[in-house]
XYZ file of C-alpha atoms in Angstrom:
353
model
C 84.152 78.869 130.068
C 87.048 76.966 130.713
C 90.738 77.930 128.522
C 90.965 74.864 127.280
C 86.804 74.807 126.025
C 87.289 78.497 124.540
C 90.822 77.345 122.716
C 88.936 74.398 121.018
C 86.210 76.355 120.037
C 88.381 79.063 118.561
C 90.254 76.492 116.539
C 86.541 75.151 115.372
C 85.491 78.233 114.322
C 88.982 79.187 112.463
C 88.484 76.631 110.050
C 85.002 77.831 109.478
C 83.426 75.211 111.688
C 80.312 77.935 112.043
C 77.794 75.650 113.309
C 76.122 75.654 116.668
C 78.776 78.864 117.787
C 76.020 80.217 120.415
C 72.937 78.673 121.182
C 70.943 82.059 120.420
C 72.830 82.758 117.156
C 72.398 80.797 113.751
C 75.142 81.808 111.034
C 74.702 81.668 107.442
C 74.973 83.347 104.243
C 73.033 85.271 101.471
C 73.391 82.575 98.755
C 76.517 80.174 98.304
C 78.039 77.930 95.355
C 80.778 81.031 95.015
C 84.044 79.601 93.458
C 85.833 81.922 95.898
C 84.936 80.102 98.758
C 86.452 77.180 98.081
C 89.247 76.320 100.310
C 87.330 77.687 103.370
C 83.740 75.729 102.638
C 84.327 73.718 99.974
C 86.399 71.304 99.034
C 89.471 71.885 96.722
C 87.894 68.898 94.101
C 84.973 71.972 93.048
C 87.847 73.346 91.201
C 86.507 70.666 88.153
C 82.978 71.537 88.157
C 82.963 75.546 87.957
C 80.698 76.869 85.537
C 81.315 80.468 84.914
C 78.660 83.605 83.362
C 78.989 87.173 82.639
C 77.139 89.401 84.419
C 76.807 93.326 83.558
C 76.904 96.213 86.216
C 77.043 99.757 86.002
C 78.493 99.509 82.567
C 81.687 96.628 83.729
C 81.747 92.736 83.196
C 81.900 90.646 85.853
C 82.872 86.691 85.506
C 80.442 84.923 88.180
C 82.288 81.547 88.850
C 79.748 79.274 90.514
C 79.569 75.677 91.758
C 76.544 72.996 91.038
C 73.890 72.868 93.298
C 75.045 69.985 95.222
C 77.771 71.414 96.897
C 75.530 72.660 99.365
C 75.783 69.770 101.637
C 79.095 70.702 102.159
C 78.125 74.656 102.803
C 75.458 73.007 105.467
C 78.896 71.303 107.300
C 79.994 74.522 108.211
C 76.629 76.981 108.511
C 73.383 76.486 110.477
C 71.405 78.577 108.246
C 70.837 79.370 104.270
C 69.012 82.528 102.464
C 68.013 81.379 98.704
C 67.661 84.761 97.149
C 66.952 83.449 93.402
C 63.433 83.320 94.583
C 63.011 87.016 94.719
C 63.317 87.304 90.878
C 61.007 84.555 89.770
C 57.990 82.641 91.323
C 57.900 79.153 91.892
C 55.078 78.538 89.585
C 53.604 80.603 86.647
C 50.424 82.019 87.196
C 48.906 78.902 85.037
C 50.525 76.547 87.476
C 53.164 75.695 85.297
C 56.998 75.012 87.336
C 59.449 77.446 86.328
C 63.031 77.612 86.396
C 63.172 78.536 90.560
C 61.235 75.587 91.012
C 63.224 73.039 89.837
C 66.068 74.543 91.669
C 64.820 74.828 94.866
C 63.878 71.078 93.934
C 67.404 70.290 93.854
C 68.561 72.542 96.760
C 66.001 69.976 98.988
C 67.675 66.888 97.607
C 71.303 67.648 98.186
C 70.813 69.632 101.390
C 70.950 67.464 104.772
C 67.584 66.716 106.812
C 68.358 69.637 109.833
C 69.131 71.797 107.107
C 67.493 75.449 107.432
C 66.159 78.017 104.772
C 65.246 81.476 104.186
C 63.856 82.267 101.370
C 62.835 85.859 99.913
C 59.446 86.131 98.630
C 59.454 87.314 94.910
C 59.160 90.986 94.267
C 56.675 90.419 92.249
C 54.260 90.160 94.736
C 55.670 92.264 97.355
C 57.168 95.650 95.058
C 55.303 98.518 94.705
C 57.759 99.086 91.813
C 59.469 96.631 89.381
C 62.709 97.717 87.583
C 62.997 97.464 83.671
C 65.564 98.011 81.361
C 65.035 99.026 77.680
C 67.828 100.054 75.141
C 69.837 100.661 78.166
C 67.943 102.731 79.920
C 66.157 102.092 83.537
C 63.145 102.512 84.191
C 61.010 101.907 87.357
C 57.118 100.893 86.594
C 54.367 100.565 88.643
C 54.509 96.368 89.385
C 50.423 95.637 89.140
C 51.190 92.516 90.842
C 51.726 94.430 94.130
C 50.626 92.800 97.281
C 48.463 90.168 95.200
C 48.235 87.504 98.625
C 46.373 84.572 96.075
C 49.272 85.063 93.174
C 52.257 85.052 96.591
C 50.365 82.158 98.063
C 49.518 80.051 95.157
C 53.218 80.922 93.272
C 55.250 80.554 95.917
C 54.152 80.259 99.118
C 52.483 76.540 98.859
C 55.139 75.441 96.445
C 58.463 76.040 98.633
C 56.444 74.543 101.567
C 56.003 71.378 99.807
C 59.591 71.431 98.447
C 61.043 72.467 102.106
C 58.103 71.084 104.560
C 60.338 71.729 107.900
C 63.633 73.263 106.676
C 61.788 76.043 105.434
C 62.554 78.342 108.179
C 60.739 81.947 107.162
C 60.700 84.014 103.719
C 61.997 87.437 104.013
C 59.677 90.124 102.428
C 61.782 92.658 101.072
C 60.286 96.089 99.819
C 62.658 98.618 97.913
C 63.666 102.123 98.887
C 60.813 104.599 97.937
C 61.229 108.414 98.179
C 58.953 110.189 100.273
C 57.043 111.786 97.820
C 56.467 108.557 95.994
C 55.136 106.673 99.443
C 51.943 106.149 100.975
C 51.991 107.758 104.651
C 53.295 105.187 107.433
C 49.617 104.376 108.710
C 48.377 103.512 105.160
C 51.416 101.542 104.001
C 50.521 99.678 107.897
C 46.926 99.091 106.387
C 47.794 98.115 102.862
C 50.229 95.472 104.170
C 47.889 94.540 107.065
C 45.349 93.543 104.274
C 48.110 91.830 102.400
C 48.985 89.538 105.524
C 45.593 88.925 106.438
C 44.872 87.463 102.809
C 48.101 85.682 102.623
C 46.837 83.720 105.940
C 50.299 81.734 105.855
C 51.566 79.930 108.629
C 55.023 80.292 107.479
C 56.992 82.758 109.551
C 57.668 85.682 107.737
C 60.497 88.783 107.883
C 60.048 92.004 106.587
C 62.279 94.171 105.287
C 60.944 97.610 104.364
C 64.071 99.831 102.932
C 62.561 102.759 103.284
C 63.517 105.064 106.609
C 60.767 107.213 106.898
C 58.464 104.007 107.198
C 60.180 102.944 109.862
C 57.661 104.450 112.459
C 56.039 103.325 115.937
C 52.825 103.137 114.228
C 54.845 100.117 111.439
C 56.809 99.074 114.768
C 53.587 97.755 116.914
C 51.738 96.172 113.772
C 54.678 94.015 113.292
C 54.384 92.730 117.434
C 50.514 92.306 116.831
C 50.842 90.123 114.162
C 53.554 88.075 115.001
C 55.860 89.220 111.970
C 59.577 89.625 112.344
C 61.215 92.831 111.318
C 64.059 92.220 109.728
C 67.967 94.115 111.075
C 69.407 95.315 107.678
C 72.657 96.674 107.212
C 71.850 98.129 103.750
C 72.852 101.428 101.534
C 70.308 103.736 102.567
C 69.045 102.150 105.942
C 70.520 103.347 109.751
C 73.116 100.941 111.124
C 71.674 98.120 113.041
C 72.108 99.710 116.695
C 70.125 103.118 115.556
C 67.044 100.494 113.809
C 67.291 98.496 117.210
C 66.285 101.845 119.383
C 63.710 102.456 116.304
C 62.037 99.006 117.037
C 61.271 100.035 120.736
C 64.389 97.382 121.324
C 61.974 94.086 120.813
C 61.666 91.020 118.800
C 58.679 90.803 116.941
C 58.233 87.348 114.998
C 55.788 84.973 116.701
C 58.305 81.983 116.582
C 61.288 83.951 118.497
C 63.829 83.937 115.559
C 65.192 87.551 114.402
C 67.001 87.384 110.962
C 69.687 89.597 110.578
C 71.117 90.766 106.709
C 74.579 92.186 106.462
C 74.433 93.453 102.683
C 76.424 96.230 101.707
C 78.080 99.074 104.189
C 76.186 101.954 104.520
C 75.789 104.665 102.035
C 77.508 102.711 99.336
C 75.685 101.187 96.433
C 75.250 97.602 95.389
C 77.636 98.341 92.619
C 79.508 99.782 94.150
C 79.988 96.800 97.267
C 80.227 94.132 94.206
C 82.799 95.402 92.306
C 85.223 96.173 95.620
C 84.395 92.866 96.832
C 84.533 90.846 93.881
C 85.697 88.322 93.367
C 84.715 87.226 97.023
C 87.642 84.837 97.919
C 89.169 86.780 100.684
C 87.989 90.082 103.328
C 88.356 93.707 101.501
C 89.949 96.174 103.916
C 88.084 98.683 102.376
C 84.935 97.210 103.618
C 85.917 95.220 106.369
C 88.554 97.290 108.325
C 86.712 100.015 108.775
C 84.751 102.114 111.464
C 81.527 101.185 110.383
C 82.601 97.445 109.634
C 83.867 96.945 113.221
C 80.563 98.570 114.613
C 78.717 96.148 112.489
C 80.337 93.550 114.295
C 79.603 94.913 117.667
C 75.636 95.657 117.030
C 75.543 91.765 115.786
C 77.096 90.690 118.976
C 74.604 92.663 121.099
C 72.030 91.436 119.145
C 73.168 87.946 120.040
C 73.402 88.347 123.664
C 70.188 90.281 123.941
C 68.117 87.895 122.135
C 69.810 84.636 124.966
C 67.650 87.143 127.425
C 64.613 87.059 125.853
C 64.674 83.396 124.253
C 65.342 84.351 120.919
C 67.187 82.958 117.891
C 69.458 85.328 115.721
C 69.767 84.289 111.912
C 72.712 85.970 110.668
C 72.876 86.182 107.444
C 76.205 87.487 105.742
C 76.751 88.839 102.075
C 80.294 88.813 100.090
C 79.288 92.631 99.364
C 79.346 93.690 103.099
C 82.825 92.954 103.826
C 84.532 90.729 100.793
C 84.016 87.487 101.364
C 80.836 85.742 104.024
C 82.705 83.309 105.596
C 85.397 85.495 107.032
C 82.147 88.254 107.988
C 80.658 85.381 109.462
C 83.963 84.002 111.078
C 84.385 87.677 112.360
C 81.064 87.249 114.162
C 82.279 84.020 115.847
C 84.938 84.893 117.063
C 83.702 88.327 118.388
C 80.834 86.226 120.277
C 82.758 83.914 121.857
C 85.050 86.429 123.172
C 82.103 87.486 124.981
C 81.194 84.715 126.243
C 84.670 84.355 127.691
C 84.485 87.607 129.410
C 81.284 87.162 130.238
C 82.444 84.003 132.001
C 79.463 82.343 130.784
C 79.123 78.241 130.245
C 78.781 77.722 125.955
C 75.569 75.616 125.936
Protein backbone atom coordinates (compact mmCIF):
# COMPACT_ATOMS: atom_id res chain seq x y z
CA UNK A 1 0.00 0.00 0.00
CA UNK A 2 1.34 3.02 -1.23
CA UNK A 3 1.75 6.42 1.53
CA UNK A 4 -0.15 8.37 -0.37
CA UNK A 5 -3.25 5.36 -0.78
CA UNK A 6 -2.98 4.66 3.15
CA UNK A 7 -3.05 8.73 3.92
CA UNK A 8 -6.33 9.02 1.85
CA UNK A 9 -7.83 6.23 3.33
CA UNK A 10 -7.03 7.36 6.84
CA UNK A 11 -8.56 10.73 6.12
CA UNK A 12 -11.79 8.62 4.70
CA UNK A 13 -12.14 6.76 7.55
CA UNK A 14 -11.56 9.89 10.09
CA UNK A 15 -14.59 11.41 9.02
CA UNK A 16 -16.39 8.18 9.49
CA UNK A 17 -16.28 7.26 5.83
CA UNK A 18 -16.65 3.36 7.21
CA UNK A 19 -17.66 1.82 4.07
CA UNK A 20 -15.80 -0.72 2.03
CA UNK A 21 -12.52 -0.29 4.79
CA UNK A 22 -11.35 -4.07 3.97
CA UNK A 23 -12.79 -6.23 1.58
CA UNK A 24 -13.28 -9.10 4.32
CA UNK A 25 -14.71 -6.72 6.96
CA UNK A 26 -18.30 -5.07 6.89
CA UNK A 27 -18.77 -2.29 9.73
CA UNK A 28 -21.91 -1.37 11.28
CA UNK A 29 -23.78 -0.79 14.33
CA UNK A 30 -26.33 -2.30 16.85
CA UNK A 31 -29.22 0.10 16.02
CA UNK A 32 -28.81 3.91 14.96
CA UNK A 33 -31.15 7.16 14.90
CA UNK A 34 -29.02 8.21 18.31
CA UNK A 35 -29.10 12.08 18.65
CA UNK A 36 -25.49 11.73 19.81
CA UNK A 37 -24.25 10.80 16.66
CA UNK A 38 -25.00 13.56 14.91
CA UNK A 39 -22.10 15.51 13.75
CA UNK A 40 -20.16 12.27 12.93
CA UNK A 41 -23.19 10.38 10.81
CA UNK A 42 -25.69 12.66 10.58
CA UNK A 43 -26.21 15.75 9.51
CA UNK A 44 -26.33 18.85 11.86
CA UNK A 45 -30.20 19.73 10.28
CA UNK A 46 -31.49 16.32 12.68
CA UNK A 47 -31.08 18.74 15.42
CA UNK A 48 -35.07 19.83 14.37
CA UNK A 49 -36.55 16.51 14.26
CA UNK A 50 -35.39 14.82 17.71
CA UNK A 51 -38.02 13.18 19.48
CA UNK A 52 -37.02 12.34 22.95
CA UNK A 53 -38.55 9.30 25.71
CA UNK A 54 -37.79 8.26 29.14
CA UNK A 55 -36.55 5.14 29.69
CA UNK A 56 -36.11 3.45 33.32
CA UNK A 57 -32.98 1.37 34.45
CA UNK A 58 -31.91 0.01 37.55
CA UNK A 59 -34.02 2.50 39.38
CA UNK A 60 -32.44 6.02 37.15
CA UNK A 61 -34.12 7.95 34.17
CA UNK A 62 -32.61 8.08 31.14
CA UNK A 63 -33.71 10.73 28.23
CA UNK A 64 -33.37 8.56 24.86
CA UNK A 65 -33.03 11.34 22.14
CA UNK A 66 -33.72 9.65 18.82
CA UNK A 67 -34.00 10.64 15.15
CA UNK A 68 -36.98 9.53 12.55
CA UNK A 69 -36.54 6.61 10.70
CA UNK A 70 -35.38 8.17 7.61
CA UNK A 71 -32.20 9.25 8.62
CA UNK A 72 -30.94 6.00 7.92
CA UNK A 73 -29.95 6.69 4.44
CA UNK A 74 -27.56 8.87 5.74
CA UNK A 75 -26.23 6.11 8.50
CA UNK A 76 -25.97 3.70 5.18
CA UNK A 77 -23.35 6.68 3.66
CA UNK A 78 -21.01 5.89 6.16
CA UNK A 79 -21.64 1.91 7.28
CA UNK A 80 -21.85 -1.25 5.13
CA UNK A 81 -23.94 -3.05 7.52
CA UNK A 82 -27.14 -2.51 10.01
CA UNK A 83 -28.46 -4.79 13.11
CA UNK A 84 -32.34 -3.84 13.77
CA UNK A 85 -32.65 -5.07 17.29
CA UNK A 86 -36.43 -3.81 17.87
CA UNK A 87 -37.29 -7.09 16.35
CA UNK A 88 -36.17 -9.10 19.28
CA UNK A 89 -39.00 -7.66 21.49
CA UNK A 90 -41.95 -8.01 19.19
CA UNK A 91 -42.85 -10.22 16.11
CA UNK A 92 -43.59 -8.97 12.89
CA UNK A 93 -47.05 -10.27 12.84
CA UNK A 94 -49.46 -11.39 15.67
CA UNK A 95 -50.14 -14.84 15.84
CA UNK A 96 -53.66 -14.01 13.94
CA UNK A 97 -51.68 -12.47 11.14
CA UNK A 98 -52.38 -9.16 12.13
CA UNK A 99 -49.06 -6.36 11.45
CA UNK A 100 -47.83 -5.04 14.57
CA UNK A 101 -45.93 -2.15 15.52
CA UNK A 102 -42.22 -3.85 14.27
CA UNK A 103 -43.81 -4.34 11.12
CA UNK A 104 -44.59 -1.17 10.04
CA UNK A 105 -41.21 -0.08 11.06
CA UNK A 106 -39.18 -2.34 9.43
CA UNK A 107 -41.64 -1.17 6.53
CA UNK A 108 -40.20 2.14 6.74
CA UNK A 109 -36.55 1.13 7.46
CA UNK A 110 -36.89 -0.64 3.61
CA UNK A 111 -38.18 2.57 2.10
CA UNK A 112 -35.65 5.06 3.31
CA UNK A 113 -32.68 2.69 3.27
CA UNK A 114 -30.62 2.60 -0.18
CA UNK A 115 -30.92 -0.58 -2.61
CA UNK A 116 -27.15 -2.23 -1.47
CA UNK A 117 -28.23 -1.60 1.87
CA UNK A 118 -27.58 -4.67 4.38
CA UNK A 119 -29.53 -5.99 7.53
CA UNK A 120 -29.31 -8.05 10.50
CA UNK A 121 -32.00 -8.60 12.22
CA UNK A 122 -32.49 -10.51 15.71
CA UNK A 123 -35.12 -13.02 15.77
CA UNK A 124 -37.70 -12.26 18.60
CA UNK A 125 -37.15 -13.88 21.92
CA UNK A 126 -40.19 -15.02 21.85
CA UNK A 127 -39.50 -17.77 19.84
CA UNK A 128 -36.00 -18.40 20.64
CA UNK A 129 -35.97 -17.84 24.96
CA UNK A 130 -36.24 -20.53 27.10
CA UNK A 131 -37.14 -17.74 29.58
CA UNK A 132 -39.04 -14.42 29.13
CA UNK A 133 -38.50 -11.58 31.69
CA UNK A 134 -41.57 -9.89 33.47
CA UNK A 135 -41.95 -7.21 35.68
CA UNK A 136 -44.82 -6.83 38.22
CA UNK A 137 -45.12 -4.09 40.99
CA UNK A 138 -41.49 -3.71 40.48
CA UNK A 139 -40.35 -6.79 40.90
CA UNK A 140 -38.56 -9.23 38.16
CA UNK A 141 -39.41 -12.15 37.48
CA UNK A 142 -38.14 -14.74 34.91
CA UNK A 143 -41.03 -17.28 33.52
CA UNK A 144 -40.88 -20.13 31.58
CA UNK A 145 -41.60 -18.44 27.74
CA UNK A 146 -44.09 -21.44 26.28
CA UNK A 147 -43.37 -20.02 23.01
CA UNK A 148 -39.84 -21.53 23.12
CA UNK A 149 -38.41 -22.81 19.94
CA UNK A 150 -42.03 -22.76 18.25
CA UNK A 151 -40.28 -22.95 14.28
CA UNK A 152 -44.22 -22.36 12.64
CA UNK A 153 -44.93 -19.17 15.17
CA UNK A 154 -40.71 -17.84 14.18
CA UNK A 155 -41.43 -18.66 10.58
CA UNK A 156 -44.88 -17.46 10.05
CA UNK A 157 -44.25 -14.11 12.58
CA UNK A 158 -41.23 -13.16 11.45
CA UNK A 159 -39.32 -15.04 9.36
CA UNK A 160 -41.59 -14.72 5.98
CA UNK A 161 -42.56 -11.21 6.88
CA UNK A 162 -38.95 -9.44 7.09
CA UNK A 163 -38.10 -11.47 3.91
CA UNK A 164 -40.78 -9.86 2.02
CA UNK A 165 -40.05 -6.43 3.58
CA UNK A 166 -36.06 -6.92 2.99
CA UNK A 167 -36.02 -9.61 -0.07
CA UNK A 168 -32.02 -9.17 -0.65
CA UNK A 169 -30.84 -6.67 2.01
CA UNK A 170 -31.84 -9.00 4.52
CA UNK A 171 -28.50 -10.30 5.27
CA UNK A 172 -29.03 -13.03 8.36
CA UNK A 173 -31.12 -12.79 11.78
CA UNK A 174 -29.10 -13.30 14.81
CA UNK A 175 -30.65 -15.86 17.29
CA UNK A 176 -29.84 -14.75 20.58
CA UNK A 177 -30.46 -17.06 23.72
CA UNK A 178 -29.96 -15.54 27.33
CA UNK A 179 -27.51 -16.56 30.03
CA UNK A 180 -28.88 -19.69 31.89
CA UNK A 181 -27.22 -21.08 35.07
CA UNK A 182 -26.10 -24.47 34.98
CA UNK A 183 -28.49 -25.92 37.08
CA UNK A 184 -31.31 -24.37 35.14
CA UNK A 185 -29.84 -25.83 31.55
CA UNK A 186 -30.38 -28.79 29.60
CA UNK A 187 -26.88 -30.70 29.15
CA UNK A 188 -24.85 -29.45 25.93
CA UNK A 189 -25.94 -32.59 23.75
CA UNK A 190 -29.69 -32.04 24.49
CA UNK A 191 -29.75 -28.25 24.13
CA UNK A 192 -27.69 -29.52 20.43
CA UNK A 193 -30.90 -31.74 19.84
CA UNK A 194 -33.60 -29.39 20.97
CA UNK A 195 -32.21 -26.66 18.68
CA UNK A 196 -31.37 -29.19 15.92
CA UNK A 197 -35.21 -29.92 15.87
CA UNK A 198 -35.89 -26.23 16.01
CA UNK A 199 -33.71 -25.57 12.75
CA UNK A 200 -34.88 -28.44 10.99
CA UNK A 201 -38.63 -27.17 11.39
CA UNK A 202 -37.75 -23.64 10.75
CA UNK A 203 -36.38 -24.97 7.17
CA UNK A 204 -35.37 -21.19 6.37
CA UNK A 205 -33.11 -20.29 3.79
CA UNK A 206 -32.18 -17.18 5.47
CA UNK A 207 -28.72 -17.32 6.98
CA UNK A 208 -28.87 -17.41 10.48
CA UNK A 209 -26.31 -16.45 13.67
CA UNK A 210 -26.51 -17.79 16.90
CA UNK A 211 -25.72 -16.43 19.88
CA UNK A 212 -25.99 -18.73 22.90
CA UNK A 213 -24.83 -16.60 26.21
CA UNK A 214 -24.34 -19.25 28.13
CA UNK A 215 -20.44 -20.60 28.64
CA UNK A 216 -20.87 -23.92 29.65
CA UNK A 217 -22.85 -24.55 26.28
CA UNK A 218 -20.21 -23.56 24.48
CA UNK A 219 -18.89 -27.20 23.86
CA UNK A 220 -17.29 -29.25 20.82
CA UNK A 221 -20.33 -31.26 20.75
CA UNK A 222 -22.55 -27.31 20.07
CA UNK A 223 -19.25 -26.36 18.02
CA UNK A 224 -19.58 -29.20 15.10
CA UNK A 225 -23.54 -28.98 14.89
CA UNK A 226 -23.17 -25.43 14.01
CA UNK A 227 -20.43 -26.52 10.82
CA UNK A 228 -22.99 -29.36 9.85
CA UNK A 229 -25.68 -27.22 9.42
CA UNK A 230 -24.33 -24.36 7.93
CA UNK A 231 -25.22 -21.90 10.93
CA UNK A 232 -22.93 -19.11 11.96
CA UNK A 233 -21.87 -18.79 15.53
CA UNK A 234 -21.92 -15.61 16.48
CA UNK A 235 -18.26 -13.64 18.32
CA UNK A 236 -19.86 -11.81 21.34
CA UNK A 237 -18.16 -9.53 23.47
CA UNK A 238 -20.85 -9.66 26.21
CA UNK A 239 -21.03 -9.50 30.30
CA UNK A 240 -20.71 -12.98 31.13
CA UNK A 241 -19.17 -14.49 27.83
CA UNK A 242 -14.99 -15.09 27.31
CA UNK A 243 -13.38 -12.34 25.23
CA UNK A 244 -13.50 -12.97 21.58
CA UNK A 245 -9.84 -14.55 21.21
CA UNK A 246 -10.62 -17.30 24.16
CA UNK A 247 -14.42 -18.12 22.10
CA UNK A 248 -12.24 -18.21 18.80
CA UNK A 249 -9.90 -21.25 20.30
CA UNK A 250 -13.45 -22.61 21.72
CA UNK A 251 -14.84 -22.75 18.08
CA UNK A 252 -11.92 -25.10 16.93
CA UNK A 253 -10.77 -21.54 15.16
CA UNK A 254 -13.48 -21.95 12.08
CA UNK A 255 -16.25 -20.18 10.43
CA UNK A 256 -19.31 -21.94 10.46
CA UNK A 257 -22.23 -20.14 8.42
CA UNK A 258 -22.87 -21.73 5.02
CA UNK A 259 -22.70 -18.29 3.17
CA UNK A 260 -19.02 -17.31 4.57
CA UNK A 261 -20.11 -14.19 6.61
CA UNK A 262 -19.15 -14.23 10.53
CA UNK A 263 -21.06 -11.48 12.51
CA UNK A 264 -19.29 -10.07 15.19
CA UNK A 265 -21.28 -8.07 18.41
CA UNK A 266 -19.28 -5.72 20.54
CA UNK A 267 -21.96 -5.11 23.43
CA UNK A 268 -20.82 -4.32 26.71
CA UNK A 269 -17.07 -5.03 28.25
CA UNK A 270 -16.80 -7.97 30.05
CA UNK A 271 -18.09 -8.64 33.46
CA UNK A 272 -20.03 -5.44 33.56
CA UNK A 273 -23.77 -5.30 33.29
CA UNK A 274 -26.01 -3.74 30.70
CA UNK A 275 -26.79 -1.13 33.24
CA UNK A 276 -24.15 -0.72 34.14
CA UNK A 277 -22.40 -0.09 30.21
CA UNK A 278 -25.61 2.32 29.55
CA UNK A 279 -25.43 4.55 32.15
CA UNK A 280 -21.31 5.11 31.74
CA UNK A 281 -21.84 5.44 28.17
CA UNK A 282 -24.80 7.45 27.97
CA UNK A 283 -25.47 9.69 26.39
CA UNK A 284 -23.40 8.10 23.43
CA UNK A 285 -22.00 11.28 21.68
CA UNK A 286 -18.39 10.76 22.30
CA UNK A 287 -15.77 7.43 23.49
CA UNK A 288 -15.85 6.78 27.51
CA UNK A 289 -12.30 6.21 28.76
CA UNK A 290 -13.64 4.09 31.18
CA UNK A 291 -14.71 1.69 28.59
CA UNK A 292 -12.67 2.43 25.80
CA UNK A 293 -9.10 3.06 27.19
CA UNK A 294 -8.77 0.19 28.81
CA UNK A 295 -6.90 -3.28 28.78
CA UNK A 296 -9.69 -5.19 27.78
CA UNK A 297 -10.99 -2.41 25.27
CA UNK A 298 -7.65 -2.36 23.38
CA UNK A 299 -7.65 -6.30 23.27
CA UNK A 300 -11.07 -6.06 21.86
CA UNK A 301 -9.68 -4.19 19.17
CA UNK A 302 -6.90 -6.55 18.48
CA UNK A 303 -9.15 -9.96 18.48
CA UNK A 304 -11.47 -7.92 15.82
CA UNK A 305 -8.50 -7.24 13.71
CA UNK A 306 -7.40 -10.90 13.72
CA UNK A 307 -10.65 -11.85 13.05
CA UNK A 308 -10.52 -9.68 9.96
CA UNK A 309 -7.37 -10.90 8.56
CA UNK A 310 -8.12 -14.51 9.29
CA UNK A 311 -11.39 -14.58 7.69
CA UNK A 312 -9.35 -12.72 3.96
CA UNK A 313 -7.64 -16.45 4.34
CA UNK A 314 -10.44 -18.41 4.33
CA UNK A 315 -12.91 -16.21 2.07
CA UNK A 316 -14.92 -14.94 4.67
CA UNK A 317 -16.88 -11.76 5.43
CA UNK A 318 -16.70 -10.16 9.02
CA UNK A 319 -19.94 -8.15 10.10
CA UNK A 320 -18.90 -6.00 12.82
CA UNK A 321 -21.33 -4.86 14.63
CA UNK A 322 -20.59 -2.07 17.34
CA UNK A 323 -22.81 -0.96 20.41
CA UNK A 324 -22.63 2.68 22.21
CA UNK A 325 -22.45 0.43 25.52
CA UNK A 326 -19.09 -1.26 24.58
CA UNK A 327 -17.01 1.71 24.43
CA UNK A 328 -19.31 5.14 24.46
CA UNK A 329 -20.19 5.93 21.35
CA UNK A 330 -20.23 3.13 17.82
CA UNK A 331 -18.84 5.21 15.45
CA UNK A 332 -15.62 6.01 17.21
CA UNK A 333 -15.57 1.77 18.28
CA UNK A 334 -16.08 1.28 14.79
CA UNK A 335 -13.59 4.09 13.62
CA UNK A 336 -11.14 2.40 16.17
CA UNK A 337 -11.50 -0.80 14.14
CA UNK A 338 -10.61 1.05 10.89
CA UNK A 339 -8.02 2.47 11.65
CA UNK A 340 -6.44 -0.51 13.58
CA UNK A 341 -7.06 -2.63 10.21
CA UNK A 342 -5.60 -0.56 7.95
CA UNK A 343 -2.57 -0.19 9.94
CA UNK A 344 -2.25 -3.72 9.24
CA UNK A 345 -2.61 -3.71 6.08
CA UNK A 346 0.17 -1.15 5.89
CA UNK A 347 2.53 -3.30 7.72
CA UNK A 348 1.44 -6.06 6.18
CA UNK A 349 2.39 -4.32 2.94
CA UNK A 350 -0.63 -5.66 1.45
CA UNK A 351 -2.58 -3.98 -1.80
CA UNK A 352 -6.36 -2.57 -0.20
CA UNK A 353 -8.68 -4.32 -2.71
Amino acid sequence: MTPTAFEAQRARIDAFELRHVHPNLRLGTASDRYAGWIGQIYPAHYQRAIKTRPRRLEGRTFEERMLPVSSVRDYFAHFDVLELDFTFYRPLREADGRPTASLFTLQQYALHAPPDARFLLKAPQQFFAATLRRSRSGTVTYEPNPHYLDAEACRQQFLEPAREVLGARLLGVIFEQEYRRVDDSPDPAANVAALDAFFDRLDSDVQAHLELRSPHLLTPVYFDWLARRGLGFVFSHWTWLPSLRRQWRLCGERFTAADRNAVVRLLTPLEMTYAEAYARAYPFDRPVPELAETRQAREMVLDVTALVFRAAMEGVIVNVIANNRAWGNAPDLARTIARRVLEEVRRRNMPLH
